[in-house]
Amino acid sequence: QVQLVESGGGSVQAGGSLRLSCAGSGYAHCRGWFRQAPGKEREGVAAIYSARDNTYYTDSVVGRFTVSLDDYKKMLYLQMNNLKPEDTAMYYCAAVSGYFSSGRDCYDRLSEYNYWGQGTQVTVSS
């Protein structure tokens, strides 16, 4: 059983930064950050394959966001720099265990994630 609690959301102006944190109990092979904007489907932002510390990002955040995992502390982070209004969304951390091979594999199999946090709101104003 994995329990996840996000924190760190807020309101910033475009170009600003935020750091999201996700406290988790238990081990998971994959952990990821996802977001959902009003009227849109949930999308993957970044994922990390715990065994190899291997990461994958959606194209729109490459070079701006960094996902990291402190597996000892069971903490997942998302450092978000140069935020844009289109990054505005509810951000969720999630986890799943199973047969995965890479960060890209963890990212592609979004539908298999079975542990989710309650979400934290990120609002970016122009």
Coordinates of N, CA, C and O in Angstrom, one line a residue:
Q1 N 0.8 -1.2 0.0 CA 0.0 0.0 0.0 C 0.9 1.2 0.0 O 1.8 1.4 0.8
V2 N 0.6 2.2 -0.9 CA 1.4 3.4 -1.0 C 0.4 4.6 -0.8 O -0.6 4.6 -1.4
Q3 N 0.8 5.4 0.1 CA 0.0 6.6 0.4 C 0.8 7.8 -0.1 O 2.0 7.9 0.2
L4 N 0.1 8.8 -0.7 CA 0.8 9.9 -1.3 C 0.1 11.2 -0.9 O -1.1 11.3 -0.9
V5 N 1.0 12.2 -0.5 CA 0.4 13.5 -0.1 C 1.3 14.6 -0.8 O 2.5 14.7 -0.5
E6 N 0.7 15.4 -1.7 CA 1.4 16.5 -2.3 C 1.4 17.8 -1.5 O 0.5 18.0 -0.7
S7 N 2.4 18.6 -1.8 CA 2.4 19.9 -1.2 C 3.3 20.8 -2.2 O 4.0 20.3 -3.0
G8 N 3.2 22.1 -2.0 CA 4.1 23.0 -2.7 C 3.4 23.8 -3.8 O 4.1 24.6 -4.4
G9 N 2.2 23.6 -4.1 CA 1.5 24.3 -5.1 C 1.3 25.8 -4.7 O 1.5 26.2 -3.6
G10 N 0.8 26.6 -5.7 CA 0.6 28.0 -5.3 C 0.4 28.8 -6.6 O 0.2 28.2 -7.7
S11 N 0.4 30.1 -6.4 CA 0.2 31.0 -7.6 C 1.5 31.8 -7.8 O 2.1 32.4 -6.8
V12 N 1.9 31.8 -9.0 CA 3.1 32.6 -9.4 C 2.9 33.3 -10.7 O 2.0 33.0 -11.5
Q13 N 3.8 34.3 -11.0 CA 3.7 34.9 -12.3 C 4.6 34.1 -13.3 O 5.4 33.4 -12.9
A14 N 4.3 34.3 -14.5 CA 5.0 33.7 -15.6 C 6.5 34.0 -15.4 O 6.9 35.1 -15.1
G15 N 7.3 32.9 -15.6 CA 8.7 33.0 -15.4 C 9.2 32.6 -14.0 O 10.4 32.5 -13.8
G16 N 8.2 32.5 -13.1 CA 8.6 32.1 -11.8 C 8.8 30.6 -11.6 O 8.8 29.8 -12.6
S17 N 9.1 30.2 -10.3 CA 9.4 28.8 -10.0 C 8.6 28.3 -8.9 O 8.2 29.1 -8.0
L18 N 8.3 27.0 -8.9 CA 7.7 26.3 -7.7 C 8.3 25.0 -7.6 O 8.8 24.4 -8.6
R19 N 8.3 24.5 -6.4 CA 8.8 23.1 -6.2 C 7.7 22.3 -5.5 O 7.3 22.6 -4.4
L20 N 7.2 21.3 -6.2 CA 6.2 20.4 -5.6 C 6.9 19.2 -4.9 O 7.9 18.7 -5.4
S21 N 6.3 18.8 -3.8 CA 6.8 17.7 -3.1 C 5.7 16.7 -2.9 O 4.5 17.0 -2.8
C22 N 6.1 15.4 -2.9 CA 5.1 14.3 -2.7 C 5.7 13.3 -1.7 O 6.7 12.7 -1.9
A23 N 5.0 13.3 -0.5 CA 5.5 12.3 0.5 C 4.7 11.0 0.3 O 3.5 11.0 0.2
G24 N 5.5 10.0 0.2 CA 4.9 8.7 0.0 C 5.5 7.6 0.9 O 6.6 7.6 1.3
S25 N 4.6 6.7 1.2 CA 5.0 5.5 2.0 C 5.0 4.3 1.1 O 4.3 4.2 0.2
G26 N 5.9 3.3 1.4 CA 6.0 2.1 0.6 C 6.8 2.3 -0.6 O 7.2 3.4 -1.0
Y27 N 7.2 1.2 -1.2 CA 8.0 1.2 -2.4 C 7.2 1.1 -3.7 O 6.2 0.4 -3.7
A28 N 7.6 1.9 -4.7 CA 6.9 1.8 -6.0 C 8.0 1.8 -7.1 O 9.0 2.5 -7.0
H29 N 7.8 1.0 -8.1 CA 8.8 0.9 -9.2 C 8.7 2.2 -10.0 O 9.8 2.6 -10.6
C30 N 7.6 2.8 -10.2 CA 7.4 4.1 -10.9 C 6.7 5.1 -10.1 O 5.7 4.8 -9.4
R31 N 7.2 6.3 -10.2 CA 6.5 7.5 -9.6 C 6.4 8.5 -10.6 O 7.4 8.7 -11.5
G32 N 5.3 9.3 -10.6 CA 5.2 10.3 -11.7 C 4.4 11.5 -11.2 O 3.7 11.5 -10.2
W33 N 4.5 12.5 -12.0 CA 3.7 13.8 -11.8 C 2.8 13.9 -13.0 O 3.3 13.7 -14.2
F34 N 1.5 14.2 -12.7 CA 0.6 14.4 -13.8 C -0.2 15.6 -13.5 O -0.2 16.2 -12.4
R35 N -0.9 16.2 -14.5 CA -1.6 17.4 -14.3 C -2.9 17.4 -15.1 O -3.0 16.7 -16.1
Q36 N -3.9 18.1 -14.6 CA -5.2 18.2 -15.3 C -5.7 19.6 -15.2 O -5.9 20.2 -14.1
A37 N -5.8 20.2 -16.3 CA -6.4 21.6 -16.4 C -7.9 21.5 -16.6 O -8.4 20.5 -17.1
P38 N -8.6 22.5 -16.2 CA -10.1 22.5 -16.4 C -10.5 22.2 -17.8 O -10.0 22.8 -18.7
G39 N -11.4 21.2 -18.0 CA -11.8 20.9 -19.3 C -10.9 20.1 -20.2 O -11.2 19.8 -21.3
K40 N -9.8 19.7 -19.6 CA -8.8 18.9 -20.3 C -8.6 17.5 -19.6 O -8.9 17.3 -18.5
E41 N -8.1 16.6 -20.4 CA -7.8 15.3 -19.9 C -6.5 15.4 -19.0 O -5.6 16.2 -19.2
R42 N -6.4 14.4 -18.1 CA -5.1 14.3 -17.3 C -4.0 13.9 -18.2 O -4.1 13.0 -19.0
E43 N -2.9 14.6 -18.0 CA -1.7 14.3 -18.9 C -0.5 14.0 -18.0 O -0.4 14.6 -16.9
G44 N 0.4 13.2 -18.5 CA 1.7 13.0 -17.8 C 2.6 14.2 -17.9 O 2.7 14.8 -19.0
V45 N 3.3 14.5 -16.9 CA 4.3 15.6 -16.9 C 5.7 15.0 -16.9 O 6.6 15.3 -17.7
A46 N 5.9 14.1 -15.9 CA 7.3 13.5 -15.7 C 7.1 12.2 -15.0 O 6.2 12.1 -14.1
A47 N 8.0 11.3 -15.2 CA 8.0 10.0 -14.5 C 9.4 9.6 -14.2 O 10.4 10.0 -14.9
I48 N 9.6 8.8 -13.2 CA 10.9 8.3 -12.8 C 10.8 6.8 -12.5 O 9.9 6.4 -11.8
Y49 N 11.8 6.1 -13.0 CA 11.8 4.7 -12.7 C 12.8 4.5 -11.6 O 14.0 4.8 -11.7
S50 N 12.3 4.1 -10.5 CA 13.0 4.1 -9.2 C 14.3 3.3 -9.2 O 15.4 3.7 -8.7
A51 N 14.3 2.1 -9.9 CA 15.5 1.2 -9.8 C 16.7 1.8 -10.5 O 17.8 1.6 -10.0
R52 N 16.5 2.6 -11.5 CA 17.6 3.2 -12.2 C 17.7 4.7 -12.2 O 18.6 5.3 -12.8
D53 N 16.8 5.3 -11.4 CA 16.7 6.8 -11.3 C 16.6 7.4 -12.7 O 17.2 8.4 -13.0
N54 N 15.9 6.7 -13.6 CA 15.7 7.1 -15.0 C 14.5 7.9 -15.2 O 13.4 7.5 -14.7
T55 N 14.6 9.0 -15.8 CA 13.4 9.9 -15.9 C 12.9 10.1 -17.4 O 13.7 9.9 -18.3
Y56 N 11.7 10.7 -17.5 CA 11.2 11.0 -18.8 C 10.2 12.2 -18.6 O 9.5 12.2 -17.6
Y57 N 10.2 13.1 -19.6 CA 9.4 14.3 -19.5 C 8.5 14.5 -20.7 O 8.9 14.1 -21.8
T58 N 7.3 15.0 -20.6 CA 6.6 15.4 -21.7 C 7.3 16.6 -22.4 O 8.0 17.4 -21.7
D59 N 7.2 16.7 -23.7 CA 8.0 17.7 -24.5 C 7.8 19.1 -23.9 O 8.8 19.9 -23.9
S60 N 6.7 19.5 -23.5 CA 6.4 20.9 -23.2 C 7.1 21.4 -21.9 O 7.2 22.6 -21.7
V61 N 7.7 20.4 -21.1 CA 8.4 20.8 -19.9 C 9.8 20.5 -19.9 O 10.6 20.9 -19.0
V62 N 10.3 19.9 -21.0 CA 11.7 19.6 -21.1 C 12.6 20.9 -21.0 O 12.3 21.9 -21.6
G63 N 13.6 20.8 -20.1 CA 14.4 22.0 -19.9 C 13.9 23.0 -18.8 O 14.7 23.9 -18.4
R64 N 12.7 22.8 -18.4 CA 12.1 23.7 -17.4 C 11.8 22.9 -16.1 O 11.9 23.5 -15.0
F65 N 11.4 21.7 -16.2 CA 11.0 20.9 -15.0 C 12.0 19.8 -14.8 O 12.6 19.2 -15.7
T66 N 12.2 19.5 -13.5 CA 13.1 18.4 -13.1 C 12.4 17.5 -12.0 O 12.0 18.1 -11.0
V67 N 12.3 16.3 -12.3 CA 11.7 15.3 -11.3 C 12.9 14.6 -10.6 O 13.9 14.3 -11.2
S68 N 12.7 14.4 -9.3 CA 13.8 13.7 -8.6 C 13.1 12.9 -7.4 O 12.0 13.2 -7.0
L69 N 13.8 11.9 -7.0 CA 13.3 11.0 -6.0 C 14.3 10.8 -4.9 O 15.5 10.4 -5.2
D70 N 13.9 11.0 -3.7 CA 14.7 10.6 -2.5 C 14.1 9.4 -2.0 O 13.1 9.4 -1.2
D71 N 14.6 8.2 -2.5 CA 13.9 7.0 -2.1 C 14.0 6.7 -0.7 O 13.1 6.0 -0.1
Y72 N 15.1 7.1 0.0 CA 15.2 6.9 1.4 C 14.2 7.6 2.2 O 13.6 7.0 3.1
K73 N 13.9 8.8 1.8 CA 12.9 9.6 2.5 C 11.5 9.4 1.9 O 10.5 9.9 2.5
K74 N 11.4 8.6 0.8 CA 10.1 8.4 0.2 C 9.5 9.7 -0.3 O 8.3 9.9 -0.2
M75 N 10.4 10.6 -0.8 CA 9.9 11.9 -1.3 C 10.1 12.0 -2.7 O 11.2 11.8 -3.3
L76 N 9.1 12.5 -3.5 CA 9.2 12.8 -4.9 C 9.1 14.3 -5.0 O 8.2 14.9 -4.4
Y77 N 9.9 14.8 -5.9 CA 9.9 16.3 -6.1 C 9.7 16.6 -7.6 O 10.0 15.9 -8.5
L78 N 9.1 17.8 -7.8 CA 9.1 18.4 -9.2 C 9.5 19.8 -9.1 O 8.7 20.6 -8.6
Q79 N 10.7 20.1 -9.5 CA 11.1 21.5 -9.6 C 10.7 22.1 -10.9 O 11.0 21.6 -12.0
M80 N 9.9 23.2 -10.8 CA 9.3 23.8 -12.0 C 9.9 25.2 -12.1 O 9.6 26.0 -11.3
N81 N 10.6 25.4 -13.2 CA 11.2 26.7 -13.5 C 10.6 27.3 -14.7 O 10.1 26.6 -15.6
N82 N 10.7 28.6 -14.9 CA 10.2 29.3 -16.1 C 8.8 28.9 -16.4 O 8.4 28.6 -17.5
L83 N 8.0 29.0 -15.4 CA 6.6 28.6 -15.5 C 5.8 29.5 -16.5 O 6.1 30.7 -16.6
K84 N 4.9 28.8 -17.2 CA 4.1 29.5 -18.2 C 2.6 29.4 -17.8 O 2.2 28.4 -17.1
P85 N 1.8 30.3 -18.3 CA 0.3 30.2 -18.0 C -0.3 28.9 -18.4 O -1.2 28.4 -17.7
E86 N 0.2 28.2 -19.4 CA -0.3 26.9 -19.8 C 0.1 25.8 -18.9 O -0.4 24.7 -19.1
D87 N 0.9 26.1 -17.9 CA 1.3 25.1 -16.9 C 0.2 25.1 -15.8 O 0.2 24.2 -14.9
T88 N -0.7 26.0 -15.8 CA -1.8 26.1 -14.8 C -2.6 24.8 -14.8 O -3.1 24.4 -15.9
A89 N -2.7 24.1 -13.7 CA -3.4 22.9 -13.6 C -3.4 22.4 -12.2 O -2.6 22.9 -11.3
M90 N -4.2 21.3 -11.9 CA -4.0 20.6 -10.7 C -3.0 19.5 -10.9 O -3.1 18.8 -11.9
Y91 N -2.0 19.5 -10.1 CA -0.9 18.5 -10.2 C -1.0 17.4 -9.2 O -1.3 17.6 -8.0
Y92 N -0.8 16.2 -9.7 CA -1.0 15.0 -8.9 C 0.3 14.2 -9.0 O 0.9 14.0 -10.0
C93 N 0.7 13.6 -7.8 CA 1.7 12.6 -7.9 C 1.1 11.2 -7.8 O 0.0 11.1 -7.3
A94 N 1.7 10.3 -8.4 CA 1.2 8.9 -8.5 C 2.3 7.9 -8.5 O 3.4 8.2 -8.7
A95 N 1.9 6.7 -8.2 CA 2.9 5.6 -8.1 C 2.2 4.3 -8.6 O 1.0 4.1 -8.5
V96 N 3.1 3.4 -9.0 CA 2.7 2.1 -9.4 C 3.8 1.1 -9.3 O 5.0 1.5 -9.4
S97 N 3.5 -0.1 -9.0 CA 4.6 -1.2 -9.0 C 4.2 -2.2 -10.0 O 3.0 -2.5 -10.3
G98 N 5.2 -2.9 -10.6 CA 5.0 -3.9 -11.6 C 6.3 -4.1 -12.4 O 7.4 -3.7 -12.0
Y99 N 6.1 -4.6 -13.6 CA 7.2 -4.8 -14.5 C 7.4 -3.6 -15.4 O 6.7 -3.5 -16.4
F100 N 8.4 -2.8 -15.1 CA 8.7 -1.6 -15.9 C 10.2 -1.6 -16.2 O 11.0 -2.3 -15.5
S101 N 10.6 -0.9 -17.2 CA 12.0 -1.0 -17.6 C 12.7 0.4 -17.7 O 13.9 0.4 -17.8
S102 N 12.0 1.5 -17.7 CA 12.6 2.8 -17.9 C 11.7 3.9 -17.5 O 10.5 3.7 -17.2
G103 N 12.2 5.1 -17.4 CA 11.4 6.3 -17.2 C 10.3 6.5 -18.2 O 9.2 6.8 -18.0
R104 N 10.7 6.2 -19.5 CA 9.8 6.3 -20.6 C 8.6 5.3 -20.4 O 7.5 5.6 -20.7
D105 N 9.0 4.1 -20.0 CA 8.0 3.1 -19.8 C 7.0 3.5 -18.7 O 5.8 3.3 -18.8
C106 N 7.6 4.1 -17.6 CA 6.8 4.5 -16.5 C 5.8 5.7 -17.0 O 4.7 5.8 -16.5
Y107 N 6.3 6.5 -17.9 CA 5.5 7.6 -18.4 C 4.4 7.1 -19.3 O 3.2 7.6 -19.2
D108 N 4.7 6.2 -20.2 CA 3.7 5.8 -21.2 C 2.6 5.0 -20.6 O 1.5 5.0 -21.2
R109 N 2.8 4.4 -19.5 CA 1.7 3.5 -18.9 C 1.0 4.2 -17.8 O 0.8 3.7 -16.7
L110 N 0.5 5.4 -18.1 CA -0.2 6.3 -17.2 C -1.4 5.6 -16.6 O -1.7 5.7 -15.4
S111 N -2.1 4.8 -17.5 CA -3.4 4.2 -17.1 C -3.2 3.2 -16.0 O -4.2 2.8 -15.4
E112 N -2.0 2.7 -15.8 CA -1.7 1.6 -14.8 C -1.4 2.1 -13.4 O -1.4 1.4 -12.5
Y113 N -1.2 3.5 -13.3 CA -0.9 4.0 -12.0 C -2.1 3.8 -11.0 O -3.3 4.1 -11.4
N114 N -1.9 3.2 -9.9 CA -3.0 2.9 -9.0 C -3.0 3.6 -7.6 O -3.9 3.4 -6.8
Y115 N -1.9 4.4 -7.4 CA -1.9 5.1 -6.2 C -1.8 6.6 -6.6 O -0.9 7.0 -7.3
W116 N -2.7 7.4 -6.0 CA -2.7 8.8 -6.4 C -2.8 9.7 -5.2 O -3.5 9.3 -4.2
G117 N -2.2 10.9 -5.2 CA -2.4 11.9 -4.2 C -3.6 12.7 -4.4 O -4.3 12.5 -5.4
Q118 N -3.9 13.6 -3.6 CA -5.1 14.4 -3.7 C -5.0 15.6 -4.6 O -6.0 16.2 -5.0
G119 N -3.8 15.9 -5.0 CA -3.5 17.0 -5.9 C -3.2 18.3 -5.2 O -3.5 18.6 -4.1
T120 N -2.4 19.1 -5.9 CA -2.1 20.5 -5.5 C -2.2 21.4 -6.6 O -1.7 21.1 -7.7
Q121 N -2.8 22.6 -6.4 CA -3.1 23.5 -7.5 C -1.9 24.4 -7.8 O -1.3 24.9 -6.9
V122 N -1.6 24.5 -9.1 CA -0.6 25.4 -9.6 C -1.2 26.4 -10.5 O -1.9 26.0 -11.5
T123 N -1.1 27.7 -10.3 CA -1.7 28.7 -11.1 C -0.6 29.7 -11.5 O 0.1 30.3 -10.7
V124 N -0.5 29.9 -12.8 CA 0.6 30.8 -13.4 C -0.1 31.9 -14.1 O -0.9 31.7 -15.1
S125 N 0.1 33.1 -13.7 CA -0.5 34.3 -14.3 C 0.5 35.0 -15.3 O 1.7 35.0 -15.0
S126 N -0.1 35.6 -16.3 CA 0.8 36.2 -17.3 C 1.0 37.7 -16.9 O 0.5 38.2 -16.0

